[in-house]
Amino acid sequence: MRVALFSLLLAFASAATIEQRAAPVNQLVGYATQNGGTTGGAGGPTTTVTSLAALRAAVLSGTAKIVQISGIISGDGETIDIGNHTTVVGIGANSGITGSGFRVKKGTNVILRNLQLSKSPAPTDLIELQTSTNIWVDFTSDLTHDKDFYDGMLARIDHGTDFVTVSWNVFQQHFKCSLVGGSDNTGDEDSGHLRVTYHHNHFLNINSRTPSLRFGTAHIYSNFFDTVTDSGVDSRDGAQTLIEANQFTNVENPIETTLNGGFAVQRNNVFTNSTLGTVATGTISSVPYSYTIDAAATVSGIVVASAGAGKVTGL
């Protein structure tokens, strides 16, 4: 009887969770759906790797391929370059890399999913995107380390990179988190590019850059900003941001537009112990793709329960 009752309660709890979350998982949404879409290695062969040498070799070619990582691979502090038309995916809840980071440089059509990432020593970032298009970073988690160890978890989305979606990730315990546009002097290269969507991410115990955006366009919706000590979303150098249905809890300067003339449209956000200052109103009020918002009041529960490595199904 107790087993039956427990099963019934579990079923009700699961149904309530599903009902609460309106946005789909396991589905690409955002700017990475544009420009022909992002399919990664779909249709190519699947390889499973367990060593750094095998990983480097498996991801490098420019033909369609799916590379599965089994377990945590120890890196050597150097960047792992990923070729075009590649999906890199972790198996289960505890697969990924420590001690190195991934880079897509002058590439296209890459997916990174379900990965534990940690301890990539500066100047190597955990994920770096340069002069690339159609990238999807989904259901990754990073692990804690000293604030000066990395430059950032998802840093240096720059040099004209475009059509990127960052979704259902956990970014935690970082001094600097995510930088879009690497310099105040790259406007000629970056203007008209750097279109990035951030949705359903958990920014936990971060100092700043959640993200910091120069020149580009960002759509930031249904994220949970949870204890950010310096600044949250930083729009600068003419960047345009649409910030909606996010939950900001214990965030200093949740939306910042005062540095070098950035802009934001903010709507339907919830601020808890987070004081919103003056925001320079931008011009972006819509995006060229369909998406489903989870209301800001529900975002913390949804994101904590569903974001990060090991939470996605069907891999």
Short mmCIF file of N, CA and C in Angstrom, two decimals, residues 85-168:
data_model
loop_
_atom_site.label_atom_id
_atom_site.label_comp_id
_atom_site.label_asym_id
_atom_site.label_seq_id
_atom_site.Cartn_x
_atom_site.Cartn_y
_atom_site.Cartn_z
N HIS A 85 30.51 20.73 -38.46
CA HIS A 85 29.50 19.67 -38.50
C HIS A 85 29.79 18.59 -37.45
N THR A 86 29.91 19.04 -36.21
CA THR A 86 30.28 18.15 -35.12
C THR A 86 29.31 18.28 -33.97
N THR A 87 28.92 17.15 -33.39
CA THR A 87 28.24 17.11 -32.11
C THR A 87 29.16 16.45 -31.10
N VAL A 88 29.43 17.12 -30.00
CA VAL A 88 30.17 16.54 -28.88
C VAL A 88 29.20 16.41 -27.73
N VAL A 89 29.01 15.20 -27.23
CA VAL A 89 27.99 14.96 -26.22
C VAL A 89 28.53 14.02 -25.15
N GLY A 90 28.23 14.33 -23.90
CA GLY A 90 28.62 13.46 -22.80
C GLY A 90 27.62 12.34 -22.60
N ILE A 91 28.10 11.19 -22.20
CA ILE A 91 27.25 10.05 -21.90
C ILE A 91 26.91 10.07 -20.41
N GLY A 92 25.64 10.08 -20.08
CA GLY A 92 25.24 10.07 -18.68
C GLY A 92 25.46 11.41 -18.00
N ALA A 93 25.54 11.35 -16.66
CA ALA A 93 25.58 12.57 -15.87
C ALA A 93 26.99 13.03 -15.53
N ASN A 94 28.01 12.25 -15.82
CA ASN A 94 29.35 12.58 -15.35
C ASN A 94 30.37 12.31 -16.45
N SER A 95 30.22 12.99 -17.56
CA SER A 95 31.17 12.88 -18.66
C SER A 95 31.52 14.28 -19.15
N GLY A 96 32.77 14.44 -19.55
CA GLY A 96 33.21 15.75 -20.03
C GLY A 96 34.71 15.84 -19.97
N ILE A 97 35.21 17.03 -19.66
CA ILE A 97 36.65 17.26 -19.66
C ILE A 97 37.04 18.19 -18.52
N THR A 98 38.20 17.93 -17.95
CA THR A 98 38.76 18.82 -16.94
C THR A 98 40.19 19.15 -17.33
N GLY A 99 40.57 20.41 -17.17
CA GLY A 99 41.94 20.81 -17.45
C GLY A 99 42.21 21.26 -18.87
N SER A 100 41.19 21.35 -19.70
CA SER A 100 41.30 21.89 -21.05
C SER A 100 39.95 22.49 -21.44
N GLY A 101 39.91 23.13 -22.60
CA GLY A 101 38.66 23.71 -23.07
C GLY A 101 38.47 23.47 -24.56
N PHE A 102 37.25 23.68 -25.02
CA PHE A 102 36.90 23.51 -26.44
C PHE A 102 36.95 24.86 -27.16
N ARG A 103 37.36 24.81 -28.43
CA ARG A 103 37.34 26.01 -29.26
C ARG A 103 36.79 25.69 -30.65
N VAL A 104 35.90 26.56 -31.11
CA VAL A 104 35.45 26.52 -32.50
C VAL A 104 35.97 27.80 -33.14
N LYS A 105 36.87 27.67 -34.09
CA LYS A 105 37.49 28.83 -34.73
C LYS A 105 37.31 28.72 -36.24
N LYS A 106 36.69 29.73 -36.82
CA LYS A 106 36.38 29.75 -38.25
C LYS A 106 35.60 28.50 -38.64
N GLY A 107 34.66 28.12 -37.78
CA GLY A 107 33.89 26.91 -38.00
C GLY A 107 32.40 27.17 -38.09
N THR A 108 31.65 26.10 -38.31
CA THR A 108 30.20 26.22 -38.41
C THR A 108 29.53 24.92 -38.02
N ASN A 109 28.31 25.03 -37.51
CA ASN A 109 27.44 23.89 -37.27
C ASN A 109 28.03 22.93 -36.23
N VAL A 110 28.12 23.41 -35.00
CA VAL A 110 28.69 22.62 -33.90
C VAL A 110 27.73 22.62 -32.72
N ILE A 111 27.56 21.45 -32.11
CA ILE A 111 26.71 21.29 -30.93
C ILE A 111 27.55 20.71 -29.80
N LEU A 112 27.47 21.32 -28.62
CA LEU A 112 28.09 20.82 -27.39
C LEU A 112 26.97 20.58 -26.39
N ARG A 113 26.82 19.31 -25.91
CA ARG A 113 25.68 19.00 -25.04
C ARG A 113 26.09 18.05 -23.92
N ASN A 114 25.43 18.23 -22.79
CA ASN A 114 25.51 17.27 -21.68
C ASN A 114 26.95 17.01 -21.24
N LEU A 115 27.68 18.07 -20.98
CA LEU A 115 29.10 17.96 -20.65
C LEU A 115 29.40 18.59 -19.30
N GLN A 116 30.22 17.90 -18.50
CA GLN A 116 30.81 18.47 -17.30
C GLN A 116 32.14 19.10 -17.72
N LEU A 117 32.34 20.38 -17.41
CA LEU A 117 33.53 21.10 -17.83
C LEU A 117 34.15 21.79 -16.62
N SER A 118 35.48 21.70 -16.49
CA SER A 118 36.11 22.32 -15.32
C SER A 118 37.60 22.56 -15.54
N LYS A 119 38.12 23.53 -14.79
CA LYS A 119 39.55 23.75 -14.57
C LYS A 119 40.37 23.88 -15.85
N SER A 120 39.90 24.68 -16.77
CA SER A 120 40.72 25.02 -17.93
C SER A 120 41.53 26.26 -17.59
N PRO A 121 42.85 26.14 -17.44
CA PRO A 121 43.63 27.27 -16.93
C PRO A 121 43.72 28.41 -17.93
N ALA A 122 43.64 29.65 -17.44
CA ALA A 122 43.77 30.82 -18.30
C ALA A 122 45.12 30.77 -19.03
N PRO A 123 45.16 31.21 -20.29
CA PRO A 123 44.12 31.92 -21.04
C PRO A 123 43.14 31.01 -21.78
N THR A 124 43.20 29.71 -21.57
CA THR A 124 42.28 28.80 -22.24
C THR A 124 40.92 28.85 -21.56
N ASP A 125 39.87 29.11 -22.33
CA ASP A 125 38.52 29.14 -21.79
C ASP A 125 37.88 27.77 -21.91
N LEU A 126 36.86 27.54 -21.11
CA LEU A 126 36.18 26.25 -21.20
C LEU A 126 35.50 26.08 -22.55
N ILE A 127 34.89 27.13 -23.05
CA ILE A 127 34.31 27.12 -24.40
C ILE A 127 34.62 28.46 -25.05
N GLU A 128 35.19 28.41 -26.24
CA GLU A 128 35.60 29.63 -26.94
C GLU A 128 35.11 29.55 -28.39
N LEU A 129 34.44 30.60 -28.83
CA LEU A 129 33.87 30.64 -30.18
C LEU A 129 34.41 31.85 -30.91
N GLN A 130 35.14 31.64 -32.00
CA GLN A 130 35.74 32.72 -32.77
C GLN A 130 35.41 32.59 -34.25
N THR A 131 34.91 33.66 -34.83
CA THR A 131 34.66 33.72 -36.28
C THR A 131 33.88 32.48 -36.74
N SER A 132 32.85 32.13 -36.01
CA SER A 132 32.11 30.90 -36.28
C SER A 132 30.61 31.18 -36.31
N THR A 133 29.86 30.27 -36.91
CA THR A 133 28.42 30.43 -37.02
C THR A 133 27.70 29.15 -36.63
N ASN A 134 26.49 29.32 -36.14
CA ASN A 134 25.58 28.21 -35.83
C ASN A 134 26.19 27.24 -34.82
N ILE A 135 26.19 27.70 -33.58
CA ILE A 135 26.72 26.93 -32.45
C ILE A 135 25.62 26.81 -31.40
N TRP A 136 25.47 25.60 -30.84
CA TRP A 136 24.49 25.35 -29.78
C TRP A 136 25.22 24.75 -28.59
N VAL A 137 25.17 25.43 -27.45
CA VAL A 137 25.74 24.95 -26.19
C VAL A 137 24.59 24.66 -25.25
N ASP A 138 24.41 23.40 -24.85
CA ASP A 138 23.16 22.97 -24.23
C ASP A 138 23.44 21.96 -23.12
N PHE A 139 22.84 22.16 -21.96
CA PHE A 139 22.89 21.21 -20.84
C PHE A 139 24.33 20.89 -20.42
N THR A 140 25.17 21.92 -20.31
CA THR A 140 26.50 21.71 -19.75
C THR A 140 26.53 22.23 -18.31
N SER A 141 27.51 21.74 -17.56
CA SER A 141 27.75 22.22 -16.20
C SER A 141 29.24 22.45 -16.04
N ASP A 142 29.60 23.47 -15.28
CA ASP A 142 31.00 23.65 -14.94
C ASP A 142 31.16 23.53 -13.44
N LEU A 143 32.38 23.23 -13.02
CA LEU A 143 32.65 22.97 -11.61
C LEU A 143 33.44 24.11 -11.00
N THR A 144 33.38 24.19 -9.67
CA THR A 144 33.96 25.28 -8.92
C THR A 144 35.48 25.31 -9.01
N HIS A 145 36.06 26.52 -9.07
CA HIS A 145 37.51 26.69 -8.91
C HIS A 145 37.79 28.13 -8.53
N ASP A 146 39.04 28.42 -8.18
CA ASP A 146 39.46 29.75 -7.78
C ASP A 146 39.13 30.78 -8.86
N LYS A 147 38.80 32.00 -8.44
CA LYS A 147 38.32 33.02 -9.37
C LYS A 147 39.34 33.42 -10.42
N ASP A 148 40.63 33.25 -10.17
CA ASP A 148 41.65 33.64 -11.14
C ASP A 148 42.09 32.49 -12.03
N PHE A 149 41.50 31.33 -11.85
CA PHE A 149 41.95 30.16 -12.61
C PHE A 149 41.55 30.25 -14.07
N TYR A 150 40.30 30.64 -14.34
CA TYR A 150 39.82 30.79 -15.71
C TYR A 150 39.71 32.28 -16.05
N ASP A 151 39.61 32.55 -17.34
CA ASP A 151 39.11 33.87 -17.75
C ASP A 151 37.60 33.85 -17.80
N GLY A 152 37.01 32.72 -18.14
CA GLY A 152 35.56 32.63 -18.15
C GLY A 152 35.09 31.25 -18.51
N MET A 153 33.84 30.95 -18.17
CA MET A 153 33.30 29.65 -18.52
C MET A 153 32.97 29.60 -20.00
N LEU A 154 32.19 30.55 -20.46
CA LEU A 154 31.85 30.64 -21.89
C LEU A 154 32.28 32.03 -22.34
N ALA A 155 33.54 32.17 -22.62
CA ALA A 155 34.10 33.49 -22.88
C ALA A 155 34.49 33.62 -24.34
N ARG A 156 34.73 34.87 -24.75
CA ARG A 156 35.27 35.16 -26.07
C ARG A 156 34.40 34.60 -27.19
N ILE A 157 33.11 34.87 -27.11
CA ILE A 157 32.27 34.71 -28.29
C ILE A 157 32.52 35.98 -29.09
N ASP A 158 33.42 35.91 -30.07
CA ASP A 158 33.88 37.15 -30.68
C ASP A 158 34.33 36.95 -32.11
N HIS A 159 35.01 37.96 -32.64
CA HIS A 159 35.51 37.96 -34.01
C HIS A 159 34.40 37.61 -35.00
N GLY A 160 33.24 38.25 -34.83
CA GLY A 160 32.16 38.09 -35.78
C GLY A 160 31.38 36.79 -35.68
N THR A 161 31.56 36.05 -34.61
CA THR A 161 30.76 34.83 -34.40
C THR A 161 29.27 35.20 -34.43
N ASP A 162 28.44 34.27 -34.90
CA ASP A 162 27.04 34.61 -35.11
C ASP A 162 26.15 33.37 -34.99
N PHE A 163 24.89 33.60 -34.67
CA PHE A 163 23.85 32.56 -34.61
C PHE A 163 24.20 31.48 -33.57
N VAL A 164 24.16 31.90 -32.32
CA VAL A 164 24.54 31.04 -31.19
C VAL A 164 23.36 30.92 -30.23
N THR A 165 23.13 29.71 -29.72
CA THR A 165 22.17 29.50 -28.63
C THR A 165 22.89 28.85 -27.46
N VAL A 166 22.65 29.41 -26.27
CA VAL A 166 23.21 28.91 -25.01
C VAL A 166 22.02 28.59 -24.11
N SER A 167 21.76 27.31 -23.85
CA SER A 167 20.50 26.93 -23.20
C SER A 167 20.68 25.84 -22.16
N TRP A 168 19.90 25.93 -21.09
CA TRP A 168 19.81 24.88 -20.06
C TRP A 168 21.17 24.51 -19.47
#
